[in-house]
XYZ file of C-alpha atoms in Angstrom:
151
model
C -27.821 48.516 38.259
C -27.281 46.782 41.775
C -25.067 43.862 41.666
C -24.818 41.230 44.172
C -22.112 41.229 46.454
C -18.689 39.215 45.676
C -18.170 37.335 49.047
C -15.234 35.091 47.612
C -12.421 34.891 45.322
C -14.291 32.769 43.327
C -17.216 34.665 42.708
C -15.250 37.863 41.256
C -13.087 35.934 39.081
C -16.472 34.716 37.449
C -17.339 38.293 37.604
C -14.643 39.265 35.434
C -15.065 36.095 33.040
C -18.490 37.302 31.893
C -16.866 40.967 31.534
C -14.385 39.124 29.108
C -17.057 37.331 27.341
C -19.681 40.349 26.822
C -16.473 42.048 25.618
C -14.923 39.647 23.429
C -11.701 39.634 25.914
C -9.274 36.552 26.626
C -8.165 36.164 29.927
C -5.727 33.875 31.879
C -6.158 33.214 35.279
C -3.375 31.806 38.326
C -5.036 31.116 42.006
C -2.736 30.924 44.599
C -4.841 29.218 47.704
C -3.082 28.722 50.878
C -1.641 31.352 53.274
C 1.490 29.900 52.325
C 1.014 30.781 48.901
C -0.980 34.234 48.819
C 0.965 37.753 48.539
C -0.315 39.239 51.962
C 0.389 36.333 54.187
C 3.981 36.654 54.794
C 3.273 35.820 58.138
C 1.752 32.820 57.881
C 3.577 29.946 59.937
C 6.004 27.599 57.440
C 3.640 24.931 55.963
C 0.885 25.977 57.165
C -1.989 26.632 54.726
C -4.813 27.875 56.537
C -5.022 31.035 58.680
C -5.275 31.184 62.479
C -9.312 31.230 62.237
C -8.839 28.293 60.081
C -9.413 30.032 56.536
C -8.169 28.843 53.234
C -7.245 32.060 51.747
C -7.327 32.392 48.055
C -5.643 34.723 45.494
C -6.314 35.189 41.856
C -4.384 37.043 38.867
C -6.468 37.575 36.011
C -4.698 38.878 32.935
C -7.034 40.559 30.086
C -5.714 40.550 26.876
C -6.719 43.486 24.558
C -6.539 47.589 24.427
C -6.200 48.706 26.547
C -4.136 45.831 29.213
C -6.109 45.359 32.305
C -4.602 43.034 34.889
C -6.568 42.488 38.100
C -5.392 40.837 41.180
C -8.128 40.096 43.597
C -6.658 39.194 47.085
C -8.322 37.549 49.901
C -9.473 40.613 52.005
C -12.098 41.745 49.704
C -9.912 44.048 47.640
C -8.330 43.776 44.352
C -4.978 45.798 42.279
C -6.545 46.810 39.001
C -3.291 47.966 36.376
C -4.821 49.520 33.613
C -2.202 50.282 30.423
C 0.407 50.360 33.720
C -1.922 52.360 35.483
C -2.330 51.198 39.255
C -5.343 51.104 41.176
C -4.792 49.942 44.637
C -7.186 48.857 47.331
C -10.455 48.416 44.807
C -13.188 46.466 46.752
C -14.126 43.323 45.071
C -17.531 44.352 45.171
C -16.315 47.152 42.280
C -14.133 44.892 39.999
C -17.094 44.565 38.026
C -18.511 48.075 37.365
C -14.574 49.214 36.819
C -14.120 46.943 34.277
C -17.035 48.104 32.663
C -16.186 51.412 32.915
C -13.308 50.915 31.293
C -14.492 49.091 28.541
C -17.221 50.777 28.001
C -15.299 53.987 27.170
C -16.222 55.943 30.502
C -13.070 56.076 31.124
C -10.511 59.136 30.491
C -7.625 60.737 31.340
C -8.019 64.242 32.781
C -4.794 66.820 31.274
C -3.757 69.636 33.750
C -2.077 73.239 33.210
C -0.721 73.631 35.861
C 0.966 72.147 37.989
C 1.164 69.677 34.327
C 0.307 66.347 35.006
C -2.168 63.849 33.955
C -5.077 61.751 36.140
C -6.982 58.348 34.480
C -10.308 58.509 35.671
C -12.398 55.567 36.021
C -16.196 56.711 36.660
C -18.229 54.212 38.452
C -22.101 54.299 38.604
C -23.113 56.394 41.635
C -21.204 58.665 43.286
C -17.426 56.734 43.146
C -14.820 57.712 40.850
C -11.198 56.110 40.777
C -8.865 58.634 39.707
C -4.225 57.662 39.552
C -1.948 60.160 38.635
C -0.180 58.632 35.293
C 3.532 59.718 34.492
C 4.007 61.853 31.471
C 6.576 59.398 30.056
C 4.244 56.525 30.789
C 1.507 57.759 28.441
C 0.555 54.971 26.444
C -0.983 55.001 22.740
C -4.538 53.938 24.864
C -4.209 56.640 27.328
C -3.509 59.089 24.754
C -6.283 58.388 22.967
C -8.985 59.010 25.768
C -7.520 62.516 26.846
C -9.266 65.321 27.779
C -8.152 68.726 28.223
Protein backbone atom coordinates (compact mmCIF):
# COMPACT_ATOMS: atom_id res chain seq x y z
CA UNK A 1 0.00 0.00 0.00
CA UNK A 2 1.74 3.33 -1.24
CA UNK A 3 1.65 6.05 1.21
CA UNK A 4 2.15 9.60 0.54
CA UNK A 5 5.26 11.11 1.31
CA UNK A 6 5.92 12.89 4.88
CA UNK A 7 7.48 16.26 3.74
CA UNK A 8 7.32 17.83 7.38
CA UNK A 9 7.51 17.22 10.95
CA UNK A 10 4.10 17.77 11.15
CA UNK A 11 2.80 15.45 8.80
CA UNK A 12 4.60 12.25 10.45
CA UNK A 13 3.64 13.08 13.85
CA UNK A 14 -0.05 12.84 12.45
CA UNK A 15 1.21 9.76 10.87
CA UNK A 16 1.95 8.19 14.02
CA UNK A 17 -1.32 9.62 15.81
CA UNK A 18 -3.58 7.56 13.54
CA UNK A 19 -1.08 4.47 14.18
CA UNK A 20 -1.96 5.13 17.95
CA UNK A 21 -5.57 5.41 17.32
CA UNK A 22 -6.09 2.23 14.89
CA UNK A 23 -4.08 0.60 17.70
CA UNK A 24 -5.64 1.74 20.74
CA UNK A 25 -2.09 3.43 21.79
CA UNK A 26 -1.61 6.74 23.97
CA UNK A 27 0.98 8.89 22.99
CA UNK A 28 2.64 12.15 24.26
CA UNK A 29 4.21 14.38 22.09
CA UNK A 30 7.18 17.49 22.79
CA UNK A 31 8.17 19.72 19.50
CA UNK A 32 11.13 21.50 19.81
CA UNK A 33 11.00 24.25 16.75
CA UNK A 34 13.85 26.52 16.37
CA UNK A 35 17.49 25.68 15.49
CA UNK A 36 18.13 26.85 18.81
CA UNK A 37 16.09 24.30 20.25
CA UNK A 38 16.44 21.05 17.96
CA UNK A 39 19.12 18.17 18.83
CA UNK A 40 21.20 18.47 15.49
CA UNK A 41 21.67 22.17 15.40
CA UNK A 42 24.41 22.67 17.76
CA UNK A 43 25.70 24.99 15.45
CA UNK A 44 23.18 27.21 15.10
CA UNK A 45 24.25 30.94 15.97
CA UNK A 46 23.06 32.00 19.85
CA UNK A 47 19.41 33.21 19.49
CA UNK A 48 18.97 32.56 16.40
CA UNK A 49 15.97 30.39 15.45
CA UNK A 50 15.97 29.88 11.91
CA UNK A 51 18.69 28.25 9.77
CA UNK A 52 21.01 30.01 7.31
CA UNK A 53 18.39 29.32 4.30
CA UNK A 54 15.94 30.79 6.60
CA UNK A 55 14.16 27.43 7.84
CA UNK A 56 12.27 26.94 11.01
CA UNK A 57 13.42 23.57 11.86
CA UNK A 58 11.19 21.40 13.89
CA UNK A 59 11.70 18.34 16.16
CA UNK A 60 9.21 16.01 17.66
CA UNK A 61 9.38 13.17 20.49
CA UNK A 62 6.54 10.99 20.42
CA UNK A 63 6.29 8.56 23.30
CA UNK A 64 3.85 5.37 22.77
CA UNK A 65 2.63 3.93 25.68
CA UNK A 66 1.92 0.12 25.59
CA UNK A 67 3.89 -3.42 24.87
CA UNK A 68 5.96 -3.25 23.63
CA UNK A 69 7.56 0.82 24.33
CA UNK A 70 8.08 2.53 21.10
CA UNK A 71 9.55 6.02 21.29
CA UNK A 72 10.11 7.85 18.00
CA UNK A 73 12.01 10.98 17.49
CA UNK A 74 11.51 12.47 14.11
CA UNK A 75 14.19 15.20 13.42
CA UNK A 76 14.18 17.81 10.85
CA UNK A 77 16.24 16.12 8.03
CA UNK A 78 13.71 13.64 7.07
CA UNK A 79 14.83 10.92 9.46
CA UNK A 80 13.60 9.69 12.68
CA UNK A 81 15.30 7.36 16.04
CA UNK A 82 12.74 4.63 16.51
CA UNK A 83 13.62 2.74 20.31
CA UNK A 84 11.66 -0.18 20.38
CA UNK A 85 11.61 -2.10 24.12
CA UNK A 86 15.34 -0.15 24.20
CA UNK A 87 15.97 -1.27 20.90
CA UNK A 88 17.56 1.58 18.64
CA UNK A 89 16.88 2.23 15.19
CA UNK A 90 18.86 5.05 13.86
CA UNK A 91 18.58 7.03 10.66
CA UNK A 92 14.77 5.69 9.70
CA UNK A 93 13.40 7.98 6.88
CA UNK A 94 10.28 9.68 7.85
CA UNK A 95 8.73 8.41 4.91
CA UNK A 96 8.97 4.72 6.91
CA UNK A 97 7.80 5.77 10.46
CA UNK A 98 4.58 4.66 9.38
CA UNK A 99 4.95 1.15 7.87
CA UNK A 100 7.56 0.42 10.99
CA UNK A 101 5.16 1.13 13.35
CA UNK A 102 2.89 -1.06 11.76
CA UNK A 103 5.13 -3.64 11.52
CA UNK A 104 5.64 -3.66 14.82
CA UNK A 105 2.31 -3.66 15.93
CA UNK A 106 1.09 -5.73 13.74
CA UNK A 107 3.26 -8.63 14.99
CA UNK A 108 5.72 -8.73 11.87
CA UNK A 109 8.11 -8.11 13.93
CA UNK A 110 10.73 -10.70 15.59
CA UNK A 111 13.79 -11.26 16.98
CA UNK A 112 16.11 -13.57 15.03
CA UNK A 113 18.36 -16.10 17.83
CA UNK A 114 21.89 -17.11 16.54
CA UNK A 115 24.28 -20.23 17.35
CA UNK A 116 26.97 -19.04 16.76
CA UNK A 117 28.65 -16.48 17.16
CA UNK A 118 25.30 -16.20 20.03
CA UNK A 119 23.63 -13.13 19.72
CA UNK A 120 20.26 -11.87 18.98
CA UNK A 121 18.87 -9.35 15.92
CA UNK A 122 15.05 -7.55 16.18
CA UNK A 123 13.83 -7.52 12.86
CA UNK A 124 11.38 -5.11 11.70
CA UNK A 125 9.99 -6.26 8.11
CA UNK A 126 8.70 -3.49 6.05
CA UNK A 127 6.46 -4.00 2.93
CA UNK A 128 8.74 -4.38 -0.11
CA UNK A 129 12.03 -5.23 -0.11
CA UNK A 130 13.35 -3.15 3.35
CA UNK A 131 13.96 -4.81 6.50
CA UNK A 132 15.39 -3.00 9.73
CA UNK A 133 17.33 -5.39 11.59
CA UNK A 134 19.63 -4.03 15.51
CA UNK A 135 21.62 -6.32 17.25
CA UNK A 136 19.87 -6.48 20.93
CA UNK A 137 22.16 -7.32 24.04
CA UNK A 138 21.55 -10.61 25.69
CA UNK A 139 21.07 -8.90 29.08
CA UNK A 140 18.75 -6.39 27.49
CA UNK A 141 16.16 -8.99 26.46
CA UNK A 142 13.00 -7.75 27.52
CA UNK A 143 9.73 -9.86 28.49
CA UNK A 144 8.39 -8.34 24.72
CA UNK A 145 11.42 -9.35 22.92
CA UNK A 146 11.38 -12.65 24.41
CA UNK A 147 8.21 -13.32 23.46
CA UNK A 148 8.62 -12.79 19.57
CA UNK A 149 11.85 -15.04 19.28
CA UNK A 150 12.69 -17.18 16.74
CA UNK A 151 15.26 -19.71 16.57
Amino acid sequence: MDHPPLPSTESAVTAVREIADAYGLTMTVAHDIGADQTSRRSSAALFKATDPDGSLPHEAFVDLAGRPTVSVRLYPDDDALITVDGVEFHDVPRDQVPAFLRSVYSGLAHVKARRFPPGYRLIIPLPGDETYRERVPALTLTPWLSSILRA
